Amino acid sequence: MRVFKFGGASLKNSQGFHNVASIIKKHSKEPLLVVVSAIDKTTNALERVVALAQAKKNYQSVLQEIRQQHKQIIHELNLEADTINEDLETLIHAIANKAEAEGDYDFIYDQVVSQGEILSSTVLNRFLQINKSSVQWIDARNYIHTDETFREGKVDWTQSQTAIKSLNEILQHKIIITQGFIGGTTQNTTTTLGREGSDFSAAIFATCLKAKSVTIWKDVPGVMSADPKRLKNAVVFDELPYQEAAEMTYYGADVIHPKTIKPLANANIPLWVKNFDDPSLPGTIIHDCKIAKLPPLIVFKDNQCLISCKVTDYSFVNEPQMNTIFEILSQRDVHVNVMQNSAITFSFCVDFREPKISKLIEALSKKFEVYYNTDLTLITVKNYNAATFQEYRILPGIMLEQSSRSTLQVLVRS
Ligand code: ASP
Ligand code: MG
């Protein structure tokens, strides 16, 4: 069996749904499980709904936009005679109720934001059914089991495996349509796996079902040596070793979600990144291979914050002090992207995610003199050559620079 994943960009309009249906049809001779993200920017919009509702502000216009976009697609797909419009209204109504609920913010966030995938998968399922595909919609929350870390659910692999394996029977005669990004706890509470987590969902299903491959359908021709919107001369890789792809995602390449590679590599399941608009393009295969000389790979990670902790008593930065810093980071679940120390300061760079980072700075300020800068971009040049090494070291506005034998990193003002 195979697993396909379609992201929000592939489902942004009715044309996208037609395209998804035609790709699925072409591959329907073999058992297939399809994972979908929410339509277009629905997840961002749902995040705004939660934020507004929880601040007791008016969120109706944002919710209406979501409703309108889904209605438009349903209309263009000629699904109106179906009960799907009623389903849409019920779901929109439920979103409003959940968003206004009282309680833990992250819990409420998951209950609301997860609905984007429920909506998109429901529409796709109905569209495929009406077009005579033999499909079955399943609720991923009953199969991907997580703990109660809301917004970042940790997968319980044993439980998930048992549940997911039971899908084999359905797969013998039906294509399964399910949601990315969402999971459920043993108490049947909805969780999410972290933003852009649908790729990871596809990897979980594939691993538990021992799939032949996973294909992520995207709006790029494959995995590229840099973001083509930023660098015109970016090239497409035909193939990449798992390790290389995993490291790219670590440095911030957003072509694949960082958690996707590990389970697939462990199970030796190849991951294809294919172009959604032109499936005839070869795409990139990420698998167990060796490549003698990879070209430089350049990753831009925006919205970085550089934090410097200065010791206040004229002593030097020592290990116990670093220990204190790391304790605070780890308690707050903040990931460090790059770090550097000098005699009296320890500096590190993190994703500027609020309110998390302000609270982190507050906690650090109790022990150190803290300085910070935001609006920075971390540029990583992996497998650099002489030309790229020179080019990126002389960029204006460098705040921090670091290089190893294979990797150069510079943190610059955006
Ligand atoms: N819809 C979710 C998000 O936008 C998950 C995903 O797209 O992978 O974060
Ligand atoms: Mg997305």
Short mmCIF file of C-alpha atoms and ligand atoms in Angstrom, two decimals:
data_model
loop_
_atom_site.label_atom_id
_atom_site.label_comp_id
_atom_site.label_asym_id
_atom_site.label_seq_id
_atom_site.Cartn_x
_atom_site.Cartn_y
_atom_site.Cartn_z
CA MET A 1 0.00 0.00 0.00
CA ARG A 2 0.97 3.63 -0.43
CA VAL A 3 0.31 6.85 1.43
CA PHE A 4 -0.36 10.18 -0.31
CA LYS A 5 -0.43 13.53 1.42
CA PHE A 6 -1.95 16.67 -0.05
CA GLY A 7 -1.27 20.01 1.65
CA GLY A 8 -3.47 23.06 1.96
CA ALA A 9 -2.02 24.68 -1.17
CA SER A 10 -3.20 21.69 -3.24
CA LEU A 11 -6.73 22.13 -1.90
CA LYS A 12 -7.00 25.89 -2.15
CA ASN A 13 -9.80 25.90 -4.77
CA SER A 14 -12.10 23.59 -6.71
CA GLN A 15 -9.47 23.11 -9.42
CA GLY A 16 -7.19 21.71 -6.73
CA PHE A 17 -9.87 19.21 -5.67
CA HIS A 18 -10.25 18.08 -9.31
CA ASN A 19 -6.51 17.65 -9.53
CA VAL A 20 -6.34 15.66 -6.27
CA ALA A 21 -9.17 13.43 -7.53
CA SER A 22 -7.40 12.77 -10.81
CA ILE A 23 -4.10 11.92 -9.07
CA ILE A 24 -5.94 9.55 -6.71
CA LYS A 25 -7.79 7.92 -9.62
CA LYS A 26 -4.55 7.26 -11.45
CA HIS A 27 -3.17 5.41 -8.44
CA SER A 28 -6.28 3.64 -7.26
CA LYS A 29 -5.34 0.17 -8.46
CA GLU A 30 -3.20 -0.32 -5.39
CA PRO A 31 -4.27 0.12 -1.76
CA LEU A 32 -4.02 3.81 -0.92
CA LEU A 33 -4.44 5.97 2.17
CA VAL A 34 -4.80 9.71 1.57
CA VAL A 35 -3.93 12.30 4.21
CA VAL A 36 -5.12 15.86 3.72
CA SER A 37 -4.37 19.19 5.39
CA ALA A 38 -6.89 21.96 5.86
CA ILE A 39 -7.89 23.97 2.79
CA ASP A 40 -5.47 26.77 1.89
CA LYS A 41 -4.85 29.06 4.90
CA THR A 42 -7.73 27.71 7.01
CA THR A 43 -5.45 26.76 9.90
CA ASN A 44 -4.12 30.32 10.18
CA ALA A 45 -7.68 31.64 10.09
CA LEU A 46 -8.77 29.20 12.81
CA GLU A 47 -5.82 30.31 14.93
CA ARG A 48 -7.13 33.87 14.61
CA VAL A 49 -10.63 32.72 15.57
CA VAL A 50 -9.30 31.18 18.79
CA ALA A 51 -7.16 34.20 19.63
CA LEU A 52 -10.03 36.64 19.08
CA ALA A 53 -12.67 34.54 20.81
CA GLN A 54 -10.44 33.98 23.81
CA ALA A 55 -9.72 37.71 24.02
CA LYS A 56 -13.51 38.22 23.93
CA LYS A 57 -13.20 40.07 20.63
CA ASN A 58 -15.33 39.66 17.54
CA TYR A 59 -14.18 36.73 15.42
CA GLN A 60 -17.27 36.45 13.19
CA SER A 61 -15.72 37.97 10.07
CA VAL A 62 -12.81 35.50 10.18
CA LEU A 63 -15.18 32.57 10.68
CA GLN A 64 -17.36 33.81 7.82
CA GLU A 65 -14.33 33.88 5.53
CA ILE A 66 -13.64 30.22 6.32
CA ARG A 67 -17.29 29.38 5.75
CA GLN A 68 -17.39 31.32 2.48
CA GLN A 69 -14.27 29.70 1.04
CA HIS A 70 -15.59 26.21 1.81
CA LYS A 71 -19.04 27.06 0.46
CA GLN A 72 -17.54 28.37 -2.76
CA ILE A 73 -15.56 25.16 -3.28
CA ILE A 74 -18.61 23.01 -2.48
CA HIS A 75 -20.60 25.05 -4.99
CA GLU A 76 -17.98 24.80 -7.73
CA LEU A 77 -17.67 21.06 -7.15
CA ASN A 78 -21.43 20.68 -7.63
CA LEU A 79 -21.87 19.09 -4.23
CA GLU A 80 -24.75 21.30 -3.21
CA ALA A 81 -27.46 18.73 -3.70
CA ASP A 82 -25.65 16.71 -1.07
CA THR A 83 -25.99 17.09 2.68
CA ILE A 84 -22.49 18.55 2.74
CA ASN A 85 -23.74 22.11 3.20
CA GLU A 86 -25.53 21.04 6.36
CA ASP A 87 -22.34 19.38 7.56
CA LEU A 88 -20.49 22.61 6.88
CA GLU A 89 -22.97 24.67 8.88
CA THR A 90 -22.82 22.20 11.78
CA LEU A 91 -19.03 22.32 11.82
CA ILE A 92 -18.91 26.13 11.62
CA HIS A 93 -21.36 26.32 14.48
CA ALA A 94 -19.26 23.87 16.51
CA ILE A 95 -16.12 25.92 15.84
CA ALA A 96 -17.78 29.02 17.32
CA ASN A 97 -18.87 27.11 20.42
CA LYS A 98 -15.48 25.53 20.97
CA ALA A 99 -13.65 28.84 20.43
CA GLU A 100 -15.71 30.61 23.08
CA ALA A 101 -15.32 27.87 25.68
CA GLU A 102 -13.49 28.60 28.89
CA GLY A 103 -10.41 26.70 29.92
CA ASP A 104 -6.81 26.07 28.98
CA TYR A 105 -5.82 28.03 25.85
CA ASP A 106 -3.82 25.25 24.21
CA PHE A 107 -6.62 22.76 24.80
CA ILE A 108 -9.19 25.09 23.23
CA TYR A 109 -6.78 25.82 20.38
CA ASP A 110 -6.61 22.12 19.46
CA GLN A 111 -10.38 21.64 19.64
CA VAL A 112 -10.89 24.52 17.20
CA VAL A 113 -7.90 24.39 14.88
CA SER A 114 -8.31 20.64 14.26
CA GLN A 115 -11.64 21.35 12.53
CA GLY A 116 -9.87 22.62 9.40
CA GLU A 117 -8.81 19.08 8.50
CA ILE A 118 -12.23 17.67 9.37
CA LEU A 119 -13.75 20.14 6.91
CA SER A 120 -11.30 19.53 4.06
CA SER A 121 -11.39 15.73 4.36
CA THR A 122 -15.20 15.75 4.48
CA VAL A 123 -15.44 17.78 1.29
CA LEU A 124 -12.84 15.67 -0.52
CA ASN A 125 -14.50 12.45 0.58
CA ARG A 126 -17.90 13.58 -0.73
CA PHE A 127 -16.39 14.79 -3.99
CA LEU A 128 -14.69 11.44 -4.56
CA GLN A 129 -17.82 9.51 -3.64
CA ILE A 130 -19.94 11.46 -6.08
CA ASN A 131 -17.34 10.79 -8.73
CA LYS A 132 -17.68 7.08 -8.12
CA SER A 133 -14.46 6.41 -6.30
CA SER A 134 -14.64 3.72 -3.68
CA VAL A 135 -13.55 5.71 -0.64
CA GLN A 136 -13.93 5.62 3.10
CA TRP A 137 -13.51 8.61 5.40
CA ILE A 138 -11.90 7.82 8.72
CA ASP A 139 -11.33 10.04 11.72
CA ALA A 140 -7.56 10.21 12.33
CA ARG A 141 -8.23 10.99 16.00
CA ASN A 142 -9.23 7.36 16.51
CA TYR A 143 -5.99 6.10 15.00
CA ILE A 144 -3.17 8.49 15.85
CA HIS A 145 -3.00 8.34 19.61
CA THR A 146 -1.14 11.02 21.52
CA ASP A 147 -0.58 12.21 25.05
CA GLU A 148 -2.18 15.41 26.33
CA THR A 149 0.48 17.86 25.18
CA PHE A 150 -1.93 20.14 23.39
CA ARG A 151 -0.61 21.80 20.21
CA GLU A 152 2.33 19.39 20.18
CA GLY A 153 0.82 15.96 20.90
CA LYS A 154 3.45 13.24 21.47
CA VAL A 155 2.57 10.09 19.59
CA ASP A 156 1.94 6.86 21.45
CA TRP A 157 3.37 4.54 18.83
CA THR A 158 2.19 1.27 20.38
CA GLN A 159 -1.41 2.31 20.63
CA SER A 160 -1.38 4.02 17.26
CA GLN A 161 0.12 0.98 15.60
CA THR A 162 -2.58 -1.34 16.94
CA ALA A 163 -5.33 0.99 15.80
CA ILE A 164 -3.82 1.81 12.41
CA LYS A 165 -3.07 -1.84 11.56
CA SER A 166 -6.79 -2.54 11.69
CA LEU A 167 -7.17 -0.34 8.60
CA ASN A 168 -5.56 -3.00 6.43
CA GLU A 169 -8.86 -4.68 5.93
CA ILE A 170 -10.60 -1.55 4.61
CA LEU A 171 -7.61 -0.84 2.37
CA GLN A 172 -8.22 -4.10 0.52
CA HIS A 173 -11.27 -2.64 -1.17
CA LYS A 174 -11.40 1.08 -0.43
CA ILE A 175 -9.25 4.17 -0.59
CA ILE A 176 -9.02 5.72 2.84
CA ILE A 177 -9.41 9.49 3.19
CA THR A 178 -8.19 10.92 6.47
CA GLN A 179 -6.83 14.04 8.15
CA GLY A 180 -3.29 15.14 8.75
CA PHE A 181 -2.18 17.15 11.77
CA ILE A 182 -4.70 15.76 14.29
CA GLY A 183 -4.70 13.02 16.87
CA GLY A 184 -6.63 11.92 19.92
CA THR A 185 -5.93 10.96 23.51
CA THR A 186 -7.17 7.85 25.30
CA GLN A 187 -9.89 10.11 26.78
CA ASN A 188 -11.04 10.85 23.20
CA THR A 189 -9.86 14.44 23.37
CA THR A 190 -8.56 16.04 20.20
CA THR A 191 -4.90 17.05 19.98
CA THR A 192 -2.76 18.45 17.18
CA LEU A 193 0.75 17.41 16.26
CA GLY A 194 2.25 20.87 15.72
CA ARG A 195 1.88 23.28 12.80
CA GLU A 196 2.42 21.76 9.37
CA GLY A 197 2.21 18.34 10.99
CA SER A 198 0.28 16.60 8.21
CA ASP A 199 3.48 15.24 6.67
CA PHE A 200 4.22 13.62 10.01
CA SER A 201 0.71 12.10 10.07
CA ALA A 202 1.38 10.57 6.65
CA ALA A 203 4.64 9.11 8.00
CA ILE A 204 2.86 7.64 11.04
CA PHE A 205 0.20 5.93 8.93
CA ALA A 206 2.85 4.69 6.50
CA THR A 207 5.09 3.29 9.21
CA CYS A 208 2.28 1.47 10.99
CA LEU A 209 0.93 0.06 7.72
CA LYS A 210 4.40 -0.82 6.38
CA ALA A 211 3.71 1.20 3.25
CA LYS A 212 5.77 0.83 0.08
CA SER A 213 6.19 4.59 -0.09
CA VAL A 214 4.85 7.97 0.97
CA THR A 215 4.26 10.73 -1.55
CA ILE A 216 3.92 14.34 -0.49
CA TRP A 217 2.30 16.33 -3.31
CA LYS A 218 3.50 19.93 -3.30
CA ASP A 219 3.57 23.13 -5.31
CA VAL A 220 7.31 22.75 -5.98
CA PRO A 221 8.95 20.33 -8.47
CA GLY A 222 10.65 18.41 -5.64
CA VAL A 223 13.15 19.09 -2.88
CA MET A 224 15.31 22.00 -3.99
CA SER A 225 18.74 23.26 -2.97
CA ALA A 226 17.13 26.51 -1.77
CA ASP A 227 13.74 28.18 -1.72
CA PRO A 228 13.22 29.09 -5.42
CA LYS A 229 11.33 32.22 -4.36
CA ARG A 230 14.54 33.43 -2.74
CA LEU A 231 17.24 32.03 -4.98
CA LYS A 232 16.69 31.83 -8.72
CA ASN A 233 19.42 29.26 -9.32
CA ALA A 234 17.99 26.66 -6.90
CA VAL A 235 18.15 23.14 -8.33
CA VAL A 236 15.86 20.12 -7.81
CA PHE A 237 17.41 16.98 -6.31
CA ASP A 238 16.57 13.67 -8.01
CA GLU A 239 17.36 11.82 -4.82
CA LEU A 240 18.53 12.58 -1.29
CA PRO A 241 19.66 10.39 1.60
CA TYR A 242 17.33 10.39 4.61
CA GLN A 243 20.04 12.00 6.75
CA GLU A 244 20.51 14.94 4.41
CA ALA A 245 16.77 15.56 4.17
CA ALA A 246 16.38 15.35 7.96
CA GLU A 247 19.17 17.88 8.48
CA MET A 248 17.61 20.25 5.95
CA THR A 249 14.37 20.26 7.91
CA TYR A 250 16.30 20.80 11.14
CA TYR A 251 17.82 23.98 9.72
CA GLY A 252 14.38 25.22 8.74
CA ALA A 253 13.69 24.03 5.17
CA ASP A 254 9.91 23.88 5.18
CA VAL A 255 9.50 21.47 2.29
CA ILE A 256 8.89 18.60 4.75
CA HIS A 257 7.89 18.66 8.40
CA PRO A 258 10.96 17.89 10.59
CA LYS A 259 9.40 14.87 12.31
CA THR A 260 8.58 13.10 9.06
CA ILE A 261 11.91 11.58 8.09
CA LYS A 262 12.84 9.63 11.23
CA PRO A 263 10.02 7.05 11.29
CA LEU A 264 10.30 6.54 7.54
CA ALA A 265 14.08 6.11 7.65
CA ASN A 266 13.80 3.62 10.51
CA ALA A 267 11.28 1.60 8.54
CA ASN A 268 13.19 2.13 5.27
CA ILE A 269 10.14 3.56 3.52
CA PRO A 270 11.00 5.90 0.63
CA LEU A 271 9.51 9.40 0.67
CA TRP A 272 8.63 11.03 -2.63
CA VAL A 273 8.16 14.76 -3.00
CA LYS A 274 6.20 15.27 -6.20
CA ASN A 275 4.76 18.25 -8.05
CA PHE A 276 1.04 18.55 -7.68
CA ASP A 277 0.49 20.67 -10.81
CA ASP A 278 2.64 18.49 -13.03
CA PRO A 279 2.75 14.90 -11.75
CA SER A 280 4.78 13.92 -14.83
CA LEU A 281 7.83 15.70 -13.34
CA PRO A 282 10.19 13.18 -11.72
CA GLY A 283 10.17 14.80 -8.24
CA THR A 284 12.63 13.83 -5.51
CA ILE A 285 13.00 10.51 -3.78
CA ILE A 286 14.35 10.54 -0.22
CA HIS A 287 15.67 7.12 0.61
CA ASP A 288 18.65 5.07 1.68
CA CYS A 289 21.35 6.16 -0.77
CA LYS A 290 24.81 7.69 -0.92
CA ILE A 291 25.57 10.75 -3.00
CA ALA A 292 29.21 11.63 -3.49
CA LYS A 293 28.96 15.39 -3.80
CA LEU A 294 25.84 17.32 -3.05
CA PRO A 295 25.66 20.95 -4.17
CA PRO A 296 25.44 23.62 -1.46
CA LEU A 297 22.08 23.60 0.20
CA ILE A 298 20.84 26.94 1.48
CA VAL A 299 18.12 27.28 4.08
CA PHE A 300 16.60 30.56 5.25
CA LYS A 301 14.83 30.58 8.60
CA ASP A 302 13.00 33.84 9.30
CA ASN A 303 11.53 35.28 12.46
CA GLN A 304 14.52 34.52 14.62
CA CYS A 305 15.33 36.07 17.97
CA LEU A 306 18.89 36.34 19.29
CA ILE A 307 19.05 36.28 23.07
CA SER A 308 22.23 37.11 24.98
CA CYS A 309 22.61 36.35 28.67
CA LYS A 310 25.33 38.34 30.37
CA VAL A 311 26.64 37.42 33.79
CA THR A 312 26.24 40.35 36.15
CA ASP A 313 28.92 39.80 38.79
CA TYR A 314 32.12 40.19 36.69
CA SER A 315 32.66 36.43 36.59
CA PHE A 316 32.92 34.48 33.35
CA VAL A 317 30.19 32.33 31.82
CA ASN A 318 30.66 28.90 33.34
CA GLU A 319 29.00 25.52 33.12
CA PRO A 320 26.64 25.93 36.09
CA GLN A 321 25.38 29.15 34.51
CA MET A 322 24.91 27.43 31.16
CA ASN A 323 23.14 24.69 33.03
CA THR A 324 20.74 27.27 34.46
CA ILE A 325 20.06 28.63 30.97
CA PHE A 326 19.43 25.16 29.53
CA GLU A 327 17.18 24.21 32.44
CA ILE A 328 15.03 27.26 31.75
CA LEU A 329 15.00 26.49 28.03
CA SER A 330 14.07 22.88 28.56
CA GLN A 331 11.35 23.62 31.12
CA ARG A 332 9.77 25.96 28.59
CA ASP A 333 10.23 23.59 25.69
CA VAL A 334 12.19 26.15 23.67
CA HIS A 335 14.46 24.83 20.95
CA VAL A 336 17.81 26.51 20.28
CA ASN A 337 18.74 26.94 16.61
CA VAL A 338 22.31 28.12 17.11
CA MET A 339 24.41 29.15 20.11
CA GLN A 340 27.71 30.80 20.94
CA ASN A 341 29.57 31.84 24.07
CA SER A 342 32.13 34.51 24.87
CA ALA A 343 33.82 35.37 28.16
CA ILE A 344 30.84 36.99 29.80
CA THR A 345 27.87 36.24 27.56
CA PHE A 346 26.07 33.22 26.31
CA SER A 347 24.04 33.90 23.14
CA PHE A 348 21.55 31.75 21.35
CA CYS A 349 18.96 32.06 18.67
CA VAL A 350 15.39 30.74 18.83
CA ASP A 351 12.20 30.98 16.77
CA PHE A 352 10.46 34.13 17.91
CA ARG A 353 7.19 32.60 19.03
CA GLU A 354 5.11 34.74 21.33
CA PRO A 355 4.14 34.77 24.19
CA LYS A 356 6.59 31.93 24.81
CA ILE A 357 9.75 33.94 24.16
CA SER A 358 8.76 36.98 26.22
CA LYS A 359 8.15 34.66 29.15
CA LEU A 360 11.49 32.98 28.54
CA ILE A 361 13.27 36.35 28.53
CA GLU A 362 11.48 37.26 31.73
CA ALA A 363 12.65 34.05 33.42
CA LEU A 364 16.25 34.50 32.23
CA SER A 365 16.27 38.13 33.39
CA LYS A 366 15.93 36.94 36.98
CA LYS A 367 19.43 35.43 36.73
CA PHE A 368 21.21 37.37 33.98
CA GLU A 369 21.37 40.69 32.23
CA VAL A 370 19.45 39.83 29.06
CA TYR A 371 19.63 41.52 25.64
CA TYR A 372 17.68 40.43 22.62
CA ASN A 373 17.08 41.24 18.96
CA THR A 374 14.18 40.15 16.79
CA ASP A 375 13.48 40.26 13.02
CA LEU A 376 16.49 38.16 12.19
CA THR A 377 17.02 35.47 9.58
CA LEU A 378 19.21 32.45 10.14
CA ILE A 379 20.88 31.36 6.91
CA THR A 380 22.41 27.90 6.85
CA VAL A 381 24.68 26.84 4.00
CA LYS A 382 25.14 23.11 4.18
CA ASN A 383 27.89 21.50 2.06
CA TYR A 384 29.27 24.95 1.32
CA ASN A 385 31.91 25.51 -1.34
CA ALA A 386 34.43 28.36 -1.64
CA ALA A 387 32.01 30.59 -3.53
CA THR A 388 29.03 30.21 -1.17
CA PHE A 389 31.29 30.45 1.88
CA GLN A 390 32.52 33.85 0.68
CA GLU A 391 29.12 35.04 -0.46
CA TYR A 392 27.30 34.47 2.80
CA ARG A 393 30.03 35.66 5.15
CA ILE A 394 29.99 39.18 3.77
CA LEU A 395 26.27 39.79 3.97
CA PRO A 396 25.40 43.08 5.62
CA GLY A 397 23.94 43.06 9.12
CA ILE A 398 25.51 39.85 10.43
CA MET A 399 24.79 39.39 14.15
CA LEU A 400 26.42 35.99 14.62
CA GLU A 401 28.44 33.65 12.47
CA GLN A 402 29.53 30.06 12.86
CA SER A 403 31.05 27.44 10.62
CA SER A 404 32.07 23.82 10.80
CA ARG A 405 33.72 21.68 8.14
CA SER A 406 30.53 21.31 6.19
CA THR A 407 28.10 23.95 7.41
CA LEU A 408 28.13 27.74 7.59
CA GLN A 409 25.50 29.62 9.58
CA VAL A 410 24.97 33.35 9.66
CA LEU A 411 22.33 35.22 11.56
CA VAL A 412 21.43 38.48 9.80
CA ARG A 413 18.92 41.28 10.15
CA SER A 414 15.97 40.41 7.94
N1 ASP B 1 -3.19 22.49 8.45
C1 ASP B 1 -2.10 22.37 9.37
C2 ASP B 1 -1.24 23.61 9.30
O1 ASP B 1 -1.43 24.43 8.43
C3 ASP B 1 -1.28 21.14 9.16
C4 ASP B 1 -0.54 21.07 7.86
O2 ASP B 1 -0.78 21.85 6.96
O3 ASP B 1 0.31 20.20 7.72
O4 ASP B 1 -0.37 23.76 10.11
MG MG B 2 -0.42 23.74 5.80
#
